[in-house]
GROMACS .gro file of C-alpha atoms in nm:
model
  369
    1MET     CA    1  -9.894  -3.467  -0.583
    2THR     CA    2  -9.674  -3.369  -0.290
    3SER     CA    3  -9.358  -3.354  -0.506
    4ILE     CA    4  -9.538  -3.138  -0.762
    5LEU     CA    5  -9.653  -2.903  -0.487
    6SER     CA    6  -9.301  -2.884  -0.340
    7ARG     CA    7  -9.147  -2.802  -0.677
    8TYR     CA    8  -9.413  -2.539  -0.743
    9ILE     CA    9  -9.354  -2.365  -0.409
   10LEU     CA   10  -8.975  -2.372  -0.447
   11ARG     CA   11  -9.001  -2.226  -0.799
   12ASN     CA   12  -9.209  -1.943  -0.659
   13VAL     CA   13  -8.944  -1.886  -0.392
   14ALA     CA   14  -8.647  -1.910  -0.631
   15VAL     CA   15  -8.742  -1.627  -0.869
   16PRO     CA   16  -8.774  -1.343  -0.614
   17ALA     CA   17  -8.481  -1.484  -0.416
   18VAL     CA   18  -8.251  -1.469  -0.719
   19ILE     CA   19  -8.369  -1.118  -0.808
   20SER     CA   20  -8.313  -1.006  -0.449
   21ALA     CA   21  -7.968  -1.170  -0.450
   22VAL     CA   22  -7.867  -0.977  -0.762
   23ILE     CA   23  -7.986  -0.645  -0.617
   24VAL     CA   24  -7.853  -0.692  -0.263
   25GLY     CA   25  -7.532  -0.853  -0.385
   26PHE     CA   26  -7.466  -0.566  -0.627
   27PHE     CA   27  -7.466  -0.307  -0.350
   28ILE     CA   28  -7.283  -0.517  -0.089
   29VAL     CA   29  -7.018  -0.645  -0.331
   30GLY     CA   30  -6.983  -0.296  -0.480
   31SER     CA   31  -6.903  -0.144  -0.142
   32THR     CA   32  -6.651  -0.422  -0.073
   33VAL     CA   33  -6.480  -0.369  -0.410
   34ARG     CA   34  -6.452   0.005  -0.345
   35ALA     CA   35  -6.299  -0.059  -0.001
   36GLN     CA   36  -6.044  -0.307  -0.136
   37LEU     CA   37  -5.941  -0.097  -0.436
   38LYS     CA   38  -5.911   0.209  -0.212
   39ASN     CA   39  -5.635   0.026  -0.025
   40VAL     CA   40  -5.432  -0.013  -0.344
   41LEU     CA   41  -5.462   0.344  -0.474
   42ASP     CA   42  -5.153   0.450  -0.276
   43LEU     CA   43  -4.953   0.187  -0.462
   44PHE     CA   44  -5.124   0.180  -0.801
   45PRO     CA   45  -5.248   0.474  -1.015
   46PRO     CA   46  -5.628   0.463  -1.047
   47GLU     CA   47  -5.615   0.501  -1.425
   48GLN     CA   48  -5.427   0.170  -1.445
   49ILE     CA   49  -5.705  -0.024  -1.271
   50GLN     CA   50  -5.875  -0.237  -1.534
   51LEU     CA   51  -6.231  -0.361  -1.553
   52LEU     CA   52  -6.091  -0.713  -1.514
   53ASP     CA   53  -5.937  -0.611  -1.179
   54VAL     CA   54  -6.276  -0.490  -1.055
   55GLY     CA   55  -6.441  -0.812  -1.173
   56ARG     CA   56  -6.182  -1.033  -1.002
   57VAL     CA   57  -6.209  -0.847  -0.672
   58ALA     CA   58  -6.589  -0.877  -0.690
   59LEU     CA   59  -6.561  -1.250  -0.763
   60PHE     CA   60  -6.323  -1.306  -0.470
   61ALA     CA   61  -6.553  -1.105  -0.241
   62LEU     CA   62  -6.863  -1.315  -0.315
   63PRO     CA   63  -6.786  -1.621  -0.094
   64ALA     CA   64  -6.707  -1.403   0.208
   65LEU     CA   65  -7.035  -1.214   0.166
   66ALA     CA   66  -7.246  -1.526   0.115
   67GLY     CA   67  -7.313  -1.543   0.489
   68TYR     CA   68  -7.502  -1.215   0.461
   69VAL     CA   69  -7.650  -1.225   0.111
   70VAL     CA   70  -7.790  -1.579   0.090
   71PRO     CA   71  -8.001  -1.582   0.411
   72ILE     CA   72  -8.142  -1.233   0.351
   73THR     CA   73  -8.233  -1.292  -0.012
   74PHE     CA   74  -8.375  -1.638   0.056
   75LEU     CA   75  -8.596  -1.487   0.326
   76PHE     CA   76  -8.723  -1.222   0.085
   77GLY     CA   77  -8.788  -1.495  -0.170
   78VAL     CA   78  -8.997  -1.689   0.084
   79MET     CA   79  -9.197  -1.382   0.189
   80MET     CA   80  -9.262  -1.270  -0.170
   81ALA     CA   81  -9.360  -1.620  -0.285
   82PHE     CA   82  -9.620  -1.672  -0.010
   83ALA     CA   83  -9.748  -1.316  -0.049
   84ARG     CA   84  -9.810  -1.383  -0.420
   85MET     CA   85  -9.981  -1.713  -0.348
   86ALA     CA   86 -10.199  -1.540  -0.088
   87ARG     CA   87 -10.299  -1.268  -0.336
   88ASN     CA   88 -10.393  -1.534  -0.591
   89SER     CA   89 -10.591  -1.733  -0.328
   90GLU     CA   90 -10.365  -2.033  -0.385
   91LEU     CA   91 -10.313  -2.087  -0.013
   92ILE     CA   92 -10.690  -2.092   0.038
   93ALA     CA   93 -10.720  -2.346  -0.244
   94MET     CA   94 -10.455  -2.565  -0.077
   95LYS     CA   95 -10.644  -2.562   0.253
   96ALA     CA   96 -10.971  -2.636   0.072
   97ALA     CA   97 -10.801  -2.937  -0.090
   98GLY     CA   98 -10.701  -3.065   0.253
   99ILE     CA   99 -10.336  -2.957   0.234
  100PRO     CA  100 -10.235  -2.790   0.563
  101LEU     CA  101 -10.011  -2.486   0.555
  102LYS     CA  102  -9.753  -2.683   0.752
  103ARG     CA  103  -9.718  -2.900   0.443
  104ALA     CA  104  -9.686  -2.594   0.222
  105ILE     CA  105  -9.393  -2.454   0.419
  106LEU     CA  106  -9.217  -2.790   0.465
  107PRO     CA  107  -9.017  -2.775   0.137
  108VAL     CA  108  -8.907  -2.422   0.225
  109LEU     CA  109  -8.778  -2.541   0.564
  110ILE     CA  110  -8.592  -2.831   0.402
  111CYS     CA  111  -8.440  -2.592   0.146
  112GLY     CA  112  -8.333  -2.359   0.428
  113ALA     CA  113  -8.161  -2.646   0.607
  114LEU     CA  114  -7.979  -2.748   0.287
  115LEU     CA  115  -7.873  -2.387   0.227
  116SER     CA  116  -7.729  -2.381   0.578
  117VAL     CA  117  -7.511  -2.681   0.490
  118VAL     CA  118  -7.401  -2.515   0.166
  119GLU     CA  119  -7.329  -2.195   0.356
  120TRP     CA  120  -7.111  -2.389   0.599
  121VAL     CA  121  -6.900  -2.528   0.314
  122ILE     CA  122  -6.868  -2.189   0.142
  123ILE     CA  123  -6.775  -1.998   0.458
  124ASP     CA  124  -6.531  -2.262   0.582
  125MET     CA  125  -6.360  -2.356   0.253
  126ALA     CA  126  -6.426  -2.111  -0.031
  127ALA     CA  127  -6.433  -1.783   0.161
  128PRO     CA  128  -6.083  -1.810   0.325
  129LEU     CA  129  -5.927  -1.915  -0.006
  130ALA     CA  130  -6.101  -1.634  -0.196
  131TYR     CA  131  -6.000  -1.378   0.066
  132SER     CA  132  -5.635  -1.490   0.046
  133ARG     CA  133  -5.641  -1.461  -0.333
  134MET     CA  134  -5.799  -1.116  -0.315
  135ALA     CA  135  -5.545  -0.994  -0.057
  136CYS     CA  136  -5.258  -1.126  -0.268
  137MET     CA  137  -5.399  -0.960  -0.580
  138VAL     CA  138  -5.448  -0.620  -0.414
  139ALA     CA  139  -5.124  -0.615  -0.214
  140LEU     CA  140  -4.882  -0.783  -0.458
  141GLU     CA  141  -5.011  -0.867  -0.802
  142MET     CA  142  -5.152  -0.528  -0.900
  143PRO     CA  143  -4.860  -0.317  -0.765
  144LEU     CA  144  -4.602  -0.547  -0.930
  145ARG     CA  145  -4.781  -0.499  -1.262
  146LEU     CA  146  -4.699  -0.129  -1.250
  147THR     CA  147  -4.393  -0.021  -1.452
  148LEU     CA  148  -4.222   0.315  -1.430
  149ASP     CA  149  -4.340   0.429  -1.773
  150MET     CA  150  -4.702   0.379  -1.660
  151LEU     CA  151  -4.680   0.656  -1.399
  152PRO     CA  152  -4.905   0.958  -1.456
  153THR     CA  153  -4.742   1.269  -1.600
  154GLY     CA  154  -4.721   1.612  -1.443
  155VAL     CA  155  -4.697   1.497  -1.080
  156MET     CA  156  -4.423   1.359  -0.858
  157GLN     CA  157  -4.484   0.990  -0.785
  158GLU     CA  158  -4.315   0.733  -0.564
  159TYR     CA  159  -4.188   0.424  -0.740
  160GLY     CA  160  -4.005   0.179  -0.518
  161GLU     CA  161  -3.715   0.370  -0.360
  162TRP     CA  162  -3.741   0.650  -0.617
  163ARG     CA  163  -3.945   0.964  -0.654
  164VAL     CA  164  -4.018   1.025  -1.022
  165TYR     CA  165  -4.156   1.319  -1.219
  166ILE     CA  166  -4.250   1.269  -1.585
  167GLY     CA  167  -4.334   1.582  -1.781
  168GLN     CA  168  -4.472   1.412  -2.090
  169ARG     CA  169  -4.513   1.066  -2.240
  170ASP     CA  170  -4.488   1.022  -2.618
  171PRO     CA  171  -4.702   0.766  -2.804
  172ASP     CA  172  -4.389   0.555  -2.870
  173GLY     CA  173  -4.318   0.530  -2.495
  174THR     CA  174  -4.047   0.797  -2.474
  175LEU     CA  175  -4.056   0.989  -2.145
  176ARG     CA  176  -3.987   1.364  -2.167
  177ARG     CA  177  -3.851   1.601  -1.900
  178ILE     CA  178  -3.799   1.329  -1.642
  179THR     CA  179  -3.664   1.383  -1.292
  180VAL     CA  180  -3.560   1.100  -1.062
  181VAL     CA  181  -3.479   1.148  -0.693
  182GLN     CA  182  -3.281   0.854  -0.556
  183GLN     CA  183  -3.219   0.820  -0.183
  184ASP     CA  184  -2.881   0.689  -0.068
  185LYS     CA  185  -2.795   0.489   0.242
  186ASP     CA  186  -2.658   0.792   0.427
  187GLY     CA  187  -2.987   0.981   0.412
  188GLY     CA  188  -2.885   1.203   0.121
  189ALA     CA  189  -3.031   1.202  -0.228
  190SER     CA  190  -2.911   1.212  -0.586
  191VAL     CA  191  -3.123   1.391  -0.845
  192PHE     CA  192  -3.125   1.295  -1.212
  193HIS     CA  193  -3.266   1.533  -1.474
  194ALA     CA  194  -3.298   1.419  -1.834
  195ALA     CA  195  -3.455   1.561  -2.148
  196SER     CA  196  -3.579   1.214  -2.244
  197ALA     CA  197  -3.571   0.857  -2.122
  198ARG     CA  198  -3.682   0.512  -2.220
  199LEU     CA  199  -3.748   0.197  -2.019
  200ILE     CA  200  -3.550  -0.106  -2.132
  201ARG     CA  201  -3.658  -0.446  -2.004
  202ASP     CA  202  -3.415  -0.733  -1.956
  203SER     CA  203  -3.400  -1.067  -1.776
  204GLU     CA  204  -3.326  -0.898  -1.442
  205GLY     CA  205  -3.604  -0.641  -1.458
  206SER     CA  206  -3.581  -0.303  -1.627
  207VAL     CA  207  -3.328  -0.026  -1.683
  208LEU     CA  208  -3.405   0.343  -1.726
  209GLU     CA  209  -3.194   0.488  -2.008
  210MET     CA  210  -3.176   0.866  -1.967
  211ARG     CA  211  -3.039   1.099  -2.236
  212GLN     CA  212  -2.909   1.454  -2.235
  213GLY     CA  213  -2.925   1.526  -1.866
  214HIS     CA  214  -2.730   1.597  -1.555
  215LEU     CA  215  -2.680   1.439  -1.216
  216ILE     CA  216  -2.683   1.636  -0.890
  217PRO     CA  217  -2.551   1.402  -0.618
  218ALA     CA  218  -2.580   1.459  -0.244
  219ASP     CA  219  -2.263   1.666  -0.275
  220PRO     CA  220  -2.363   1.944  -0.523
  221SER     CA  221  -1.999   2.011  -0.609
  222ARG     CA  222  -1.990   1.678  -0.796
  223HIS     CA  223  -2.249   1.787  -1.052
  224VAL     CA  224  -2.219   1.567  -1.363
  225THR     CA  225  -2.356   1.616  -1.715
  226PHE     CA  226  -2.423   1.308  -1.925
  227GLU     CA  227  -2.534   1.216  -2.273
  228VAL     CA  228  -2.656   0.868  -2.184
  229LEU     CA  229  -2.695   0.724  -1.835
  230ARG     CA  230  -2.850   0.392  -1.738
  231GLN     CA  231  -2.994   0.320  -1.394
  232ARG     CA  232  -3.139  -0.009  -1.272
  233VAL     CA  233  -3.505   0.054  -1.185
  234PRO     CA  234  -3.607  -0.061  -0.835
  235ALA     CA  235  -3.903  -0.291  -0.781
  236PRO     CA  236  -4.234  -0.110  -0.729
  237ARG     CA  237  -4.373  -0.073  -0.379
  238THR     CA  238  -4.605  -0.347  -0.268
  239GLY     CA  239  -4.842  -0.373   0.022
  240GLU     CA  240  -4.836  -0.625   0.303
  241ILE     CA  241  -5.073  -0.918   0.301
  242PRO     CA  242  -5.250  -0.882   0.636
  243ASP     CA  243  -5.240  -1.174   0.875
  244VAL     CA  244  -5.614  -1.178   0.933
  245VAL     CA  245  -5.852  -1.443   1.055
  246ASN     CA  246  -6.061  -1.410   0.738
  247SER     CA  247  -5.808  -1.620   0.547
  248MET     CA  248  -5.815  -1.911   0.795
  249SER     CA  249  -6.026  -2.223   0.773
  250LEU     CA  250  -6.225  -2.341   1.073
  251ARG     CA  251  -5.956  -2.594   1.165
  252GLN     CA  252  -5.687  -2.326   1.147
  253LEU     CA  253  -5.899  -2.094   1.362
  254LEU     CA  254  -5.939  -2.361   1.627
  255THR     CA  255  -5.562  -2.426   1.628
  256GLU     CA  256  -5.492  -2.052   1.651
  257GLU     CA  257  -5.747  -2.014   1.931
  258ARG     CA  258  -5.585  -2.287   2.141
  259LYS     CA  259  -5.240  -2.139   2.086
  260LEU     CA  260  -5.346  -1.785   2.174
  261GLY     CA  261  -5.547  -1.901   2.474
  262GLY     CA  262  -5.248  -2.080   2.618
  263LEU     CA  263  -5.019  -1.786   2.543
  264PHE     CA  264  -5.256  -1.540   2.711
  265ARG     CA  265  -5.286  -1.755   3.023
  266GLU     CA  266  -4.907  -1.764   3.044
  267THR     CA  267  -4.829  -1.398   2.972
  268GLY     CA  268  -5.150  -1.197   3.027
  269SER     CA  269  -5.044  -0.983   2.729
  270LEU     CA  270  -5.309  -0.735   2.608
  271PRO     CA  271  -5.209  -0.764   2.237
  272VAL     CA  272  -5.243  -1.143   2.267
  273ALA     CA  273  -5.582  -1.094   2.434
  274ALA     CA  274  -5.697  -0.869   2.147
  275ARG     CA  275  -5.583  -1.124   1.888
  276TRP     CA  276  -5.748  -1.407   2.085
  277ARG     CA  277  -6.077  -1.218   2.098
  278ASN     CA  278  -6.066  -1.155   1.720
  279VAL     CA  279  -6.021  -1.527   1.661
  280GLN     CA  280  -6.308  -1.605   1.901
  281ILE     CA  281  -6.542  -1.359   1.726
  282GLU     CA  282  -6.454  -1.507   1.387
  283LEU     CA  283  -6.522  -1.858   1.521
  284LYS     CA  284  -6.855  -1.738   1.659
  285ASP     CA  285  -6.957  -1.587   1.325
  286ARG     CA  286  -6.838  -1.888   1.123
  287LEU     CA  287  -7.060  -2.115   1.330
  288ALA     CA  288  -7.357  -1.875   1.353
  289PHE     CA  289  -7.400  -1.746   0.997
  290PRO     CA  290  -7.464  -2.083   0.826
  291LEU     CA  291  -7.752  -2.152   1.067
  292MET     CA  292  -7.899  -1.810   0.985
  293CYS     CA  293  -8.047  -1.952   0.662
  294LEU     CA  294  -8.254  -2.202   0.860
  295ALA     CA  295  -8.336  -1.956   1.141
  296VAL     CA  296  -8.480  -1.680   0.921
  297CYS     CA  297  -8.661  -1.942   0.713
  298VAL     CA  298  -8.827  -2.101   1.018
  299ALA     CA  299  -8.944  -1.757   1.131
  300GLY     CA  300  -9.035  -1.622   0.787
  301ALA     CA  301  -9.213  -1.919   0.631
  302PRO     CA  302  -9.512  -1.933   0.871
  303ILE     CA  303  -9.547  -1.554   0.860
  304GLY     CA  304  -9.555  -1.568   0.482
  305ALA     CA  305  -9.800  -1.857   0.483
  306ARG     CA  306 -10.041  -1.666   0.708
  307THR     CA  307 -10.009  -1.338   0.518
  308SER     CA  308 -10.328  -1.178   0.401
  309ARG     CA  309 -10.378  -1.010   0.066
  310THR     CA  310 -10.176  -0.707   0.165
  311GLY     CA  311  -9.939  -0.719  -0.129
  312ARG     CA  312  -9.565  -0.698  -0.169
  313SER     CA  313  -9.519  -0.409   0.074
  314TYR     CA  314  -9.624  -0.631   0.365
  315ALA     CA  315  -9.390  -0.907   0.253
  316TYR     CA  316  -9.094  -0.669   0.227
  317ALA     CA  317  -9.178  -0.506   0.561
  318ALA     CA  318  -9.209  -0.844   0.734
  319GLY     CA  319  -8.881  -0.961   0.578
  320LEU     CA  320  -8.701  -0.644   0.683
  321PHE     CA  321  -8.840  -0.682   1.034
  322ILE     CA  322  -8.703  -1.036   1.065
  323VAL     CA  323  -8.361  -0.934   0.928
  324ALA     CA  324  -8.347  -0.629   1.156
  325ALA     CA  325  -8.450  -0.840   1.455
  326TYR     CA  326  -8.176  -1.091   1.376
  327PHE     CA  327  -7.897  -0.834   1.354
  328ILE     CA  328  -8.023  -0.644   1.658
  329LEU     CA  329  -8.016  -0.967   1.856
  330ARG     CA  330  -7.670  -1.037   1.718
  331LYS     CA  331  -7.546  -0.695   1.828
  332VAL     CA  332  -7.709  -0.712   2.171
  333SER     CA  333  -7.570  -1.059   2.237
  334GLU     CA  334  -7.215  -0.961   2.138
  335PRO     CA  335  -6.995  -1.041   2.441
  336PRO     CA  336  -6.849  -0.710   2.566
  337LEU     CA  337  -6.549  -0.873   2.735
  338LEU     CA  338  -6.303  -1.149   2.666
  339LEU     CA  339  -6.473  -1.474   2.764
  340PRO     CA  340  -6.377  -1.838   2.725
  341THR     CA  341  -6.426  -1.957   2.369
  342LEU     CA  342  -6.716  -2.199   2.424
  343PRO     CA  343  -6.944  -1.940   2.593
  344THR     CA  344  -6.856  -1.691   2.316
  345ILE     CA  345  -6.963  -1.941   2.049
  346LEU     CA  346  -7.284  -2.027   2.235
  347ILE     CA  347  -7.369  -1.659   2.278
  348GLY     CA  348  -7.332  -1.620   1.902
  349GLN     CA  349  -7.607  -1.877   1.850
  350ILE     CA  350  -7.863  -1.681   2.058
  351PRO     CA  351  -8.016  -1.496   1.758
  352ASN     CA  352  -8.052  -1.823   1.567
  353LEU     CA  353  -8.203  -2.010   1.862
  354LEU     CA  354  -8.450  -1.730   1.942
  355LEU     CA  355  -8.567  -1.704   1.580
  356ILE     CA  356  -8.599  -2.083   1.551
  357ALA     CA  357  -8.799  -2.100   1.876
  358TRP     CA  358  -9.025  -1.815   1.764
  359GLY     CA  359  -9.066  -1.972   1.421
  360ALA     CA  360  -9.145  -2.313   1.571
  361TRP     CA  361  -9.421  -2.153   1.780
  362LEU     CA  362  -9.559  -1.981   1.468
  363ILE     CA  363  -9.548  -2.307   1.274
  364SER     CA  364  -9.747  -2.482   1.546
  365ARG     CA  365 -10.023  -2.221   1.501
  366VAL     CA  366  -9.997  -2.169   1.126
  367ASP     CA  367 -10.312  -2.367   1.042
  368ARG     CA  368 -10.530  -2.197   1.302
  369VAL     CA  369 -10.778  -1.944   1.175
   0.00000   0.00000   0.00000
């Protein structure tokens, strides 16, 4: 009987939680994808961004956003499930059958604890790896995929060490009215004008074969007319993969924290202090977000179990209140100054501990009329 009841309650929680995850995840992941692709637009023409690129960035962003999405959507699932059972008088029927509400919320609490463990694994293992793959894709893979003949026509574009203007592109790949500005080591520039050009690929990269044009070197008196001229095409510009704490595992963060702490105590350098604080904040969040699943569940489950027949609006409002309270507490408890690492981590757990304490008090009174 108890296992049947537990499965029934968790099924009721799972459906609205999954729906909420799809809706919330769509907007959060969408904003992350836009931010990441915006960084590559200076290196990669927007018309060359494929749907597959968007999908891959979204996929790589999911593990990093799990710390936000999973606790919030699970909380909404809990609130909606108990609100529905209250509207259908199922909670009253449970109490009439001698099943206390503490028993009704027990499987939800166990599920929240398990989700916290899963969150820990995702944030510590999957998220850093996914972030590294996404950064590599945006900074290196996508720009290196760009070839000179893919540049948009009618505008001057930078390609590697060149500035290139393409007047027209024929269906067969021939480039018309092309101008190439090539910087030299002395600060001057050579300008190539050609009526047409084609890109020839070889084992070393690619060569631009220009026809019927002229070359204006840095010294204009050396103007040269050519029928055919081949120039080795430089590699396209790529971005730099940022050295950020998001790509580090928990063990790497702890090693980095010890190294930076020792370096700061030796030098007192402000840049080292800023880097040390960033590592501390990331450690704080890595250890706080997994426990958020359990914290919001402990607070939300008894509220949902005691909800009256007020409908979905009450459930959403109560869920939003708990989420807002959590993030307000998180913002208020943010250490304003550089502190030792252990106090910083403990301060990060204040929102979780307060919600768990409040939820435990609500659970102790959940069966009272």
